[in-house]
Coordinates of N, CA and C in Angstrom, one line a residue:
M115 N 113.4 -53.2 -34.7 CA 113.6 -53.6 -35.9 C 112.6 -53.2 -36.9
L116 N 111.2 -53.3 -36.3 CA 110.1 -53.0 -37.0 C 110.2 -51.3 -37.4
D117 N 110.4 -50.6 -36.5 CA 110.7 -49.2 -36.5 C 111.5 -48.9 -37.3
F118 N 112.9 -49.5 -37.3 CA 113.7 -49.0 -38.3 C 113.5 -49.4 -39.6
I119 N 112.7 -50.6 -40.0 CA 112.6 -50.8 -41.3 C 111.3 -49.6 -41.7
I120 N 110.5 -49.6 -41.1 CA 109.4 -48.7 -41.7 C 110.1 -47.1 -41.7
A121 N 110.6 -47.1 -41.0 CA 111.2 -45.5 -40.8 C 112.0 -45.4 -42.3
L122 N 113.0 -46.3 -42.4 CA 114.0 -46.3 -43.5 C 113.0 -46.5 -44.7
C123 N 112.0 -46.9 -44.9 CA 111.0 -47.2 -46.0 C 110.3 -45.8 -46.0
G124 N 110.2 -45.2 -45.0 CA 109.3 -44.0 -45.1 C 110.2 -42.9 -45.7
M125 N 111.4 -42.8 -45.3 CA 112.4 -41.8 -45.7 C 112.7 -42.0 -47.4
I126 N 112.7 -43.1 -47.8 CA 112.7 -43.2 -49.3 C 111.6 -42.8 -49.9
V127 N 110.1 -43.2 -49.5 CA 109.2 -42.8 -50.0 C 108.9 -41.3 -50.0
I128 N 109.2 -40.5 -49.1 CA 108.9 -39.3 -48.8 C 109.8 -38.3 -49.3
L129 N 111.0 -38.7 -49.8 CA 112.3 -38.1 -50.6 C 111.8 -37.0 -51.7
P130 N 110.6 -37.5 -52.4 CA 110.3 -36.6 -53.5 C 109.5 -35.3 -52.9
V131 N 109.0 -35.6 -51.8 CA 108.3 -34.4 -51.0 C 109.0 -33.5 -50.3
F132 N 110.2 -34.1 -49.9 CA 111.4 -33.1 -49.4 C 112.0 -32.3 -50.4
I133 N 112.2 -32.8 -51.7 CA 112.9 -32.1 -52.6 C 112.3 -30.9 -52.9
I134 N 110.7 -31.1 -52.9 CA 109.7 -29.9 -53.0 C 109.8 -29.0 -52.1
L135 N 109.8 -29.5 -50.8 CA 109.5 -28.7 -49.7 C 110.7 -28.0 -48.9
L136 N 111.8 -28.6 -49.1 CA 113.2 -27.7 -48.8 C 113.6 -26.5 -49.3
P137 N 113.4 -26.3 -50.6 CA 113.7 -24.8 -51.1 C 112.7 -24.0 -50.6
L138 N 111.4 -24.4 -50.6 CA 110.2 -23.5 -50.1 C 110.5 -22.9 -48.7
V139 N 110.8 -24.1 -47.9 CA 111.2 -23.8 -46.4 C 112.3 -22.7 -46.4
S140 N 113.2 -23.0 -47.0 CA 114.5 -22.2 -47.2 C 114.2 -20.8 -47.3
L141 N 113.5 -20.6 -48.5 CA 113.0 -19.3 -49.1 C 112.2 -18.5 -48.1
S142 N 111.4 -19.4 -47.4 CA 110.4 -18.6 -46.3 C 111.1 -18.3 -45.0
N143 N 111.9 -19.2 -44.5 CA 112.7 -18.6 -43.4 C 114.0 -17.8 -43.7
G144 N 114.5 -17.9 -44.7 CA 115.5 -17.2 -44.9 C 116.9 -17.7 -44.5
G145 N 116.8 -18.8 -44.0 CA 117.8 -19.5 -43.6 C 117.8 -21.1 -43.7
P146 N 118.1 -21.7 -42.5 CA 118.3 -23.2 -42.1 C 116.9 -23.8 -42.5
V147 N 116.8 -24.9 -42.9 CA 115.5 -25.7 -43.2 C 115.1 -26.7 -42.0
F148 N 116.1 -27.0 -41.4 CA 116.1 -28.1 -40.3 C 116.2 -27.2 -39.0
F149 N 115.6 -27.9 -38.0 CA 115.5 -27.3 -36.4 C 115.8 -28.6 -35.7
T150 N 117.1 -28.4 -34.9 CA 117.2 -29.4 -34.0 C 117.3 -28.9 -32.5
Q151 N 116.8 -29.7 -31.7 CA 116.5 -29.4 -30.2 C 116.7 -30.5 -29.4
V152 N 117.3 -30.4 -28.3 CA 117.7 -31.4 -27.4 C 116.4 -31.6 -26.6
R153 N 116.3 -32.9 -26.6 CA 115.1 -33.5 -26.1 C 115.5 -34.8 -25.1
P154 N 114.7 -35.1 -24.0 CA 114.9 -36.3 -23.3 C 114.1 -37.6 -23.7
G155 N 114.7 -38.6 -24.1 CA 114.4 -39.8 -24.5 C 114.1 -40.9 -23.4
L156 N 114.1 -42.2 -23.8 CA 114.1 -43.3 -23.1 C 115.1 -43.2 -21.6
K157 N 114.4 -43.3 -20.6 CA 114.9 -43.2 -19.0 C 115.5 -41.5 -19.1
G158 N 114.9 -40.7 -19.7 CA 115.6 -39.4 -19.8 C 116.7 -39.1 -20.4
R159 N 117.4 -39.8 -21.0 CA 118.5 -39.9 -21.9 C 118.2 -38.5 -23.2
L160 N 119.2 -37.7 -23.2 CA 119.1 -36.8 -24.1 C 119.6 -36.8 -25.5
F161 N 118.8 -36.4 -26.6 CA 119.1 -36.7 -27.8 C 118.8 -35.5 -28.8
K162 N 119.2 -35.2 -29.7 CA 118.7 -34.1 -30.5 C 117.7 -34.6 -31.6
V163 N 116.5 -34.2 -31.3 CA 115.2 -34.1 -32.3 C 115.4 -33.3 -33.6
V164 N 115.1 -33.8 -34.6 CA 115.0 -33.0 -35.8 C 113.9 -32.9 -36.4
K165 N 113.3 -31.5 -36.9 CA 112.4 -31.2 -37.3 C 112.4 -30.2 -38.6
L166 N 111.4 -29.9 -39.3 CA 111.4 -29.0 -40.4 C 111.1 -27.5 -39.8
K167 N 111.9 -26.6 -40.0 CA 111.9 -25.2 -39.4 C 110.6 -24.4 -39.9
T168 N 109.7 -24.1 -39.0 CA 108.5 -23.5 -39.5 C 108.3 -22.0 -39.3
M169 N 109.5 -21.7 -38.5 CA 109.4 -20.2 -38.0 C 110.7 -19.6 -38.3
N170 N 110.8 -18.1 -38.5 CA 112.2 -17.6 -39.0 C 112.7 -17.0 -37.6
D171 N 113.4 -16.4 -37.7 CA 114.4 -15.8 -36.4 C 114.4 -14.5 -36.2
K172 N 113.1 -14.0 -36.7 CA 113.0 -12.5 -36.5 C 113.1 -11.9 -35.0
R173 N 113.6 -10.8 -34.8 CA 113.8 -10.5 -33.3 C 113.3 -8.9 -33.3
D174 N 112.8 -8.6 -32.2 CA 112.6 -7.2 -31.9 C 114.1 -6.3 -31.8
T175 N 113.5 -5.0 -31.7 CA 114.6 -3.9 -31.4 C 115.8 -4.1 -30.6
S176 N 115.5 -5.2 -29.2 CA 116.5 -5.3 -28.2 C 117.0 -6.6 -28.5
G177 N 116.8 -7.2 -29.6 CA 117.6 -8.6 -30.1 C 116.7 -9.6 -29.5
K178 N 115.6 -9.7 -28.7 CA 114.8 -10.8 -28.6 C 114.0 -11.3 -29.7
L179 N 113.9 -12.8 -29.6 CA 112.8 -13.2 -30.6 C 111.5 -12.9 -30.5
L180 N 111.0 -12.7 -31.6 CA 109.6 -12.2 -31.6 C 108.6 -13.3 -31.0
P181 N 107.4 -13.0 -30.7 CA 106.7 -14.3 -30.4 C 106.4 -15.3 -31.3
D182 N 106.1 -16.7 -31.0 CA 106.0 -17.6 -32.1 C 105.0 -17.3 -33.3
G183 N 103.8 -16.6 -32.5 CA 102.8 -16.6 -33.7 C 103.4 -15.5 -34.7
E184 N 104.1 -14.6 -34.4 CA 104.6 -13.8 -35.5 C 105.8 -14.4 -36.2
R185 N 106.4 -15.4 -35.8 CA 107.6 -15.8 -36.6 C 107.2 -17.0 -37.4
L186 N 106.0 -17.5 -37.0 CA 105.5 -18.7 -37.8 C 105.1 -18.3 -39.4
T187 N 105.9 -18.8 -40.3 CA 105.8 -18.2 -41.7 C 104.4 -19.0 -42.5
L188 N 104.1 -18.5 -43.4 CA 102.8 -19.1 -44.1 C 103.2 -20.3 -44.8
I189 N 104.5 -20.5 -45.1 CA 104.9 -21.9 -45.4 C 104.8 -23.0 -44.3
G190 N 105.4 -22.4 -43.4 CA 105.7 -23.1 -41.8 C 104.1 -23.5 -41.3
R191 N 103.1 -22.7 -41.4 CA 101.7 -22.8 -41.2 C 101.2 -24.0 -42.0
I192 N 101.3 -24.0 -43.2 CA 100.9 -25.1 -44.1 C 101.5 -26.6 -43.7
I193 N 102.8 -26.5 -43.6 CA 103.6 -27.7 -43.1 C 103.0 -28.3 -41.9
R194 N 102.8 -27.2 -40.8 CA 102.3 -27.7 -39.6 C 101.0 -28.3 -39.8
S195 N 100.1 -27.8 -40.5 CA 98.9 -28.0 -40.6 C 98.6 -29.4 -41.5
A196 N 99.7 -29.9 -42.1 CA 99.8 -31.0 -42.7 C 100.7 -32.1 -41.6
S197 N 101.3 -31.5 -40.7 CA 102.3 -32.3 -40.1 C 103.4 -32.7 -40.4
L198 N 103.8 -32.1 -41.5 CA 105.0 -32.5 -42.3 C 106.2 -32.0 -41.7
D199 N 106.2 -31.2 -40.5 CA 107.3 -30.9 -39.9 C 108.0 -31.7 -39.0
E200 N 107.0 -33.0 -38.7 CA 107.6 -34.0 -37.9 C 108.2 -35.0 -38.7
L201 N 108.2 -35.2 -40.0 CA 108.8 -36.1 -40.8 C 110.3 -36.3 -40.7
P202 N 111.1 -35.4 -40.5 CA 112.3 -35.6 -40.5 C 113.0 -36.6 -39.3
Q203 N 111.9 -36.6 -38.2 CA 112.2 -37.5 -36.9 C 112.3 -38.9 -37.4
L204 N 111.9 -39.1 -38.7 CA 112.3 -40.7 -39.1 C 113.6 -40.8 -39.1
I205 N 114.7 -39.8 -38.9 CA 115.9 -40.1 -38.9 C 116.3 -40.3 -37.6
N206 N 115.6 -40.0 -36.4 CA 115.5 -40.3 -35.1 C 115.2 -41.7 -34.9
V207 N 114.4 -42.0 -35.6 CA 113.8 -43.6 -35.4 C 115.0 -44.5 -36.1
V208 N 115.5 -44.2 -37.1 CA 116.4 -44.9 -37.5 C 117.7 -44.9 -36.8
K209 N 117.9 -43.7 -36.1 CA 119.1 -43.9 -35.3 C 119.0 -44.6 -34.0
G210 N 117.4 -44.8 -33.6 CA 117.0 -45.7 -32.5 C 116.7 -44.7 -31.3
D211 N 116.9 -43.4 -31.3 CA 116.5 -42.4 -30.4 C 114.9 -42.3 -30.1
M212 N 114.3 -42.6 -31.1 CA 112.8 -42.6 -31.0 C 112.2 -43.7 -31.7
S213 N 110.9 -44.0 -31.5 CA 110.0 -45.1 -32.0 C 108.9 -44.4 -33.0
L214 N 108.5 -44.9 -33.7 CA 107.4 -44.6 -34.7 C 106.2 -43.9 -33.5
V215 N 105.5 -44.6 -32.6 CA 104.8 -44.5 -31.6 C 105.1 -44.2 -30.6
G216 N 104.8 -43.5 -29.4 CA 105.2 -43.3 -28.0 C 104.9 -41.9 -27.6
P217 N 104.9 -41.9 -26.5 CA 104.9 -40.2 -25.9 C 105.8 -39.1 -26.6
R218 N 105.2 -38.2 -27.0 CA 106.3 -37.1 -27.5 C 107.3 -36.6 -26.9
P219 N 108.4 -36.5 -27.5 CA 109.4 -35.9 -26.5 C 109.4 -34.6 -26.4
L220 N 109.5 -34.2 -25.1 CA 109.2 -32.8 -24.8 C 110.5 -32.1 -24.3
L221 N 110.5 -30.9 -23.6 CA 111.6 -30.1 -23.4 C 112.5 -30.9 -22.1
P222 N 113.9 -30.6 -22.0 CA 114.5 -31.2 -20.9 C 114.0 -30.3 -19.5
G223 N 113.8 -29.2 -19.6 CA 113.4 -28.4 -18.5 C 112.1 -28.9 -17.7
Y224 N 111.3 -29.8 -18.4 CA 110.0 -30.3 -17.7 C 110.5 -31.5 -17.0
L225 N 111.7 -32.2 -17.0 CA 111.9 -33.3 -16.3 C 112.1 -33.1 -14.8
S226 N 112.1 -32.1 -14.1 CA 111.9 -31.8 -12.9 C 110.7 -31.4 -12.4
L227 N 109.7 -31.1 -13.6 CA 108.4 -30.7 -13.1 C 107.4 -31.7 -12.8
Y228 N 107.9 -32.9 -13.4 CA 106.8 -33.9 -13.5 C 106.8 -34.6 -12.2
N229 N 105.3 -35.2 -11.8 CA 105.2 -36.0 -10.8 C 106.0 -37.4 -10.9
H230 N 105.8 -38.0 -10.0 CA 106.2 -39.7 -10.1 C 105.4 -40.3 -11.4
R231 N 104.2 -40.3 -11.3 CA 103.5 -41.0 -12.5 C 103.7 -40.2 -13.7
Q232 N 103.8 -38.9 -13.7 CA 103.9 -38.3 -15.2 C 105.4 -38.9 -15.7
A233 N 106.3 -38.7 -14.9 CA 107.6 -39.3 -15.2 C 107.8 -40.7 -16.0
R234 N 106.7 -41.5 -15.6 CA 106.8 -42.7 -16.3 C 106.6 -42.9 -17.8
R235 N 106.4 -41.7 -18.3 CA 106.3 -41.5 -19.8 C 107.7 -41.8 -20.4
H236 N 108.8 -41.6 -19.8 CA 110.2 -42.0 -20.2 C 110.5 -43.3 -19.9
D237 N 109.6 -44.2 -19.6 CA 109.7 -45.8 -19.4 C 110.0 -46.4 -20.9
V238 N 109.5 -45.7 -21.9 CA 109.7 -46.2 -23.3 C 110.2 -45.1 -24.1
R239 N 110.7 -45.5 -25.4 CA 111.0 -44.4 -26.2 C 110.1 -43.5 -26.8
P240 N 110.4 -42.1 -26.9 CA 109.6 -41.3 -27.3 C 108.9 -41.5 -28.9
G241 N 107.9 -41.0 -29.2 CA 107.3 -41.2 -30.8 C 107.2 -40.0 -31.5
I242 N 107.1 -40.3 -32.7 CA 106.6 -39.3 -33.5 C 105.2 -39.0 -33.6
T243 N 104.3 -39.9 -33.0 CA 102.9 -39.8 -32.9 C 102.9 -40.7 -31.7
G244 N 101.4 -40.5 -30.7 CA 101.2 -41.3 -29.7 C 99.8 -41.0 -29.3
W245 N 99.3 -41.8 -28.3 CA 98.1 -41.9 -27.7 C 97.4 -40.5 -27.4
A246 N 98.1 -39.6 -27.0 CA 97.7 -38.4 -26.7 C 97.4 -37.5 -27.9
Q247 N 98.4 -37.8 -28.8 CA 98.2 -37.1 -30.2 C 97.0 -37.4 -31.0
V248 N 96.5 -38.5 -30.8 CA 95.4 -39.1 -31.6 C 94.0 -38.9 -30.6
N249 N 94.0 -38.5 -29.5 CA 93.4 -38.1 -28.6 C 93.0 -36.6 -28.1
G250 N 93.5 -35.7 -29.3 CA 93.1 -34.5 -28.7 C 94.3 -33.5 -29.0
R251 N 95.7 -34.1 -28.9 CA 97.0 -33.5 -29.2 C 96.8 -32.1 -28.4
N252 N 97.3 -30.9 -29.0 CA 97.4 -29.6 -28.5 C 96.3 -29.2 -28.0
N253 N 95.1 -29.6 -28.4 CA 93.7 -29.2 -27.4 C 93.6 -29.7 -26.2
L254 N 94.6 -30.5 -25.6 CA 94.4 -31.2 -24.5 C 95.2 -30.2 -23.3
S255 N 94.8 -30.4 -22.1 CA 95.5 -29.9 -21.0 C 96.9 -30.7 -20.8
W256 N 97.8 -30.3 -20.3 CA 99.1 -30.9 -20.1 C 98.7 -32.1 -18.9
E257 N 98.1 -31.9 -18.2 CA 97.5 -33.3 -17.2 C 97.1 -34.4 -18.0
K258 N 95.9 -33.9 -19.0 CA 95.4 -35.1 -19.7 C 96.2 -35.8 -20.6
K259 N 97.3 -34.9 -21.1 CA 98.4 -35.4 -22.2 C 99.0 -36.6 -21.6
F260 N 99.5 -36.2 -20.3 CA 100.3 -36.9 -19.5 C 99.5 -38.4 -19.2
E261 N 98.3 -38.0 -18.7 CA 97.2 -39.2 -18.4 C 97.2 -40.3 -19.6
F262 N 97.2 -39.7 -20.9 CA 97.3 -40.6 -22.0 C 98.5 -41.3 -22.2
D263 N 99.6 -40.6 -22.0 CA 101.0 -41.0 -22.0 C 101.4 -42.4 -21.3
V264 N 101.0 -42.2 -19.9 CA 101.1 -43.1 -18.9 C 100.2 -44.5 -19.3
W265 N 98.9 -44.0 -19.8 CA 98.2 -45.3 -20.3 C 98.7 -45.9 -21.2
Y266 N 99.3 -45.2 -22.3 CA 100.0 -45.9 -23.3 C 101.0 -47.0 -22.9
V267 N 101.9 -46.2 -21.9 CA 103.0 -47.1 -21.3 C 102.5 -48.3 -20.7
D268 N 101.3 -48.2 -20.0 CA 100.5 -49.4 -19.1 C 99.8 -50.3 -20.2
N269 N 99.7 -49.9 -21.6 CA 99.2 -50.9 -22.3 C 99.7 -51.1 -23.4
L270 N 101.0 -50.9 -23.5 CA 102.0 -51.1 -25.0 C 101.9 -52.4 -25.5
S271 N 101.5 -52.4 -26.8 CA 101.3 -53.5 -27.5 C 101.6 -53.0 -29.1
I272 N 101.9 -54.1 -30.0 CA 101.8 -53.9 -31.6 C 100.6 -53.3 -31.9
W273 N 99.7 -54.0 -31.4 CA 98.2 -53.8 -31.8 C 97.9 -52.2 -31.6
L274 N 98.1 -51.9 -30.5 CA 97.9 -50.3 -30.0 C 98.7 -49.5 -31.0
D275 N 99.9 -49.9 -31.2 CA 100.8 -48.9 -32.1 C 100.2 -49.1 -33.5
T276 N 99.8 -50.2 -33.8 CA 99.1 -50.0 -35.2 C 97.9 -49.3 -35.0
K277 N 97.0 -49.4 -34.2 CA 95.9 -48.4 -34.2 C 96.1 -47.1 -34.1
I278 N 97.1 -46.7 -33.3 CA 97.5 -45.3 -33.2 C 98.1 -44.8 -34.5
F279 N 98.7 -45.6 -35.3 CA 99.7 -45.3 -36.5 C 98.4 -44.8 -37.7
F280 N 97.3 -45.7 -37.6 CA 96.4 -45.2 -38.7 C 95.5 -44.3 -38.4
M281 N 95.3 -44.1 -36.8 CA 94.6 -42.9 -36.4 C 95.2 -41.7 -36.5
T282 N 96.7 -41.8 -36.6 CA 97.5 -40.5 -36.9 C 97.3 -40.0 -38.3
I283 N 97.4 -41.0 -39.5 CA 96.9 -40.7 -40.8 C 95.7 -40.0 -40.8
N284 N 94.6 -40.6 -40.3 CA 93.3 -40.0 -40.2 C 93.5 -38.5 -39.7
K285 N 93.8 -38.5 -38.6 CA 93.9 -37.0 -38.1 C 94.5 -36.2 -38.9
A286 N 96.0 -36.4 -39.2 CA 96.6 -35.6 -40.4 C 96.1 -35.2 -41.6
L287 N 95.1 -36.0 -42.1 CA 94.5 -35.7 -43.3 C 93.3 -34.5 -43.0
R288 N 92.6 -35.0 -41.7 CA 91.8 -33.9 -41.5 C 92.1 -32.7 -40.6
R289 N 93.3 -32.7 -40.2 CA 94.2 -31.6 -39.7 C 93.4 -31.2 -38.5
E290 N 93.4 -32.1 -37.7 CA 92.8 -32.0 -36.2 C 93.8 -31.8 -35.1
G291 N 93.5 -31.0 -34.3 CA 94.3 -30.6 -33.0 C 95.9 -30.2 -33.4
I292 N 96.1 -29.5 -34.3 CA 97.2 -29.0 -34.6 C 97.9 -28.1 -33.7
N293 N 97.0 -26.9 -33.1 CA 97.6 -25.9 -32.4 C 96.6 -25.8 -31.1
S294 N 97.0 -25.1 -30.1 CA 96.2 -25.1 -29.0 C 95.2 -23.8 -29.5
E295 N 93.8 -24.0 -28.9 CA 93.1 -22.9 -29.4 C 93.7 -21.6 -29.0
G296 N 93.3 -20.8 -30.2 CA 94.1 -19.1 -29.8 C 95.5 -19.0 -29.8
A297 N 96.1 -20.0 -30.2 CA 97.6 -20.0 -30.0 C 98.4 -20.6 -31.2
A298 N 99.8 -20.1 -31.5 CA 100.2 -20.8 -32.6 C 101.2 -22.0 -32.2
T299 N 101.4 -21.8 -30.9 CA 102.2 -23.0 -30.3 C 101.7 -23.3 -28.9
T300 N 101.9 -24.6 -28.7 CA 101.5 -24.9 -27.3 C 101.9 -24.2 -26.3
K301 N 101.2 -23.8 -25.2 CA 101.9 -23.2 -23.8 C 102.8 -24.2 -23.0
P302 N 103.8 -23.5 -22.5 CA 104.7 -24.2 -21.8 C 104.3 -24.9 -20.5
F303 N 104.6 -25.9 -20.3 CA 104.3 -26.9 -19.0 C 105.0 -26.2 -17.9
T304 N 104.1 -25.8 -16.9 CA 105.0 -25.0 -15.8 C 104.6 -25.7 -14.3
G305 N 104.4 -27.2 -14.6 CA 104.1 -27.8 -13.3 C 102.6 -28.4 -13.3
S306 N 102.5 -29.3 -12.7 CA 101.1 -30.1 -12.4 C 100.3 -29.4 -11.5
V307 N 99.4 -29.0 -11.7 CA 98.2 -28.4 -10.7 C 97.8 -29.7 -9.5
N308 N 97.9 -30.7 -10.1 CA 97.8 -32.1 -9.1 C 99.1 -32.4 -8.4
T309 N 99.2 -32.2 -7.3 CA 100.4 -32.4 -6.7 C 100.5 -33.9 -6.1
N310 N 99.4 -34.7 -6.3 CA 99.5 -36.1 -6.0 C 100.7 -37.0 -7.0
N311 N 101.7 -37.5 -6.3 CA 103.0 -37.9 -6.8 C 102.5 -39.3 -6.9
E312 N 101.4 -40.1 -6.8 CA 101.2 -41.4 -6.7 C 101.2 -41.8 -8.1

């Protein structure tokens, strides 16, 4: 209920920002302003996550999408640096697919790659922000991210959520950990180097 109330109020507060952003995103991308993608949520149940579209759909001569770094637009880069691309996920929070705080929802293809401990990140609803995001975000290794996610699941409390919420605001203002070093987006998870499933 608290997630619902805060998310609904947040949507109302940021509406003027979106009135300005949406035309800029549309002009920059030359198309849709929102990006939706299927992600696993609580207990691995699939839902569609909503984000602002920060990359165009340019393709090479063979019809294949260009690398992420080449498709990331100037407006998209600015939006990402301020973490504004995540704000439409307030819709997912209102719908009950996500919480404000929790492990970030990743790709469905990763579900079969998690070991038993890593899979525990799905014991709670995914969040717009989380413990891993305020402790390094995209500069962390996948193993470290999952370690933070499981720690959050084991220590879940309203006080921890409040701490993460305010830490997120601080990180966003300082624009820390937006991208992995030397990359426009995070490298895909291909499986844990640690085969211990405990």
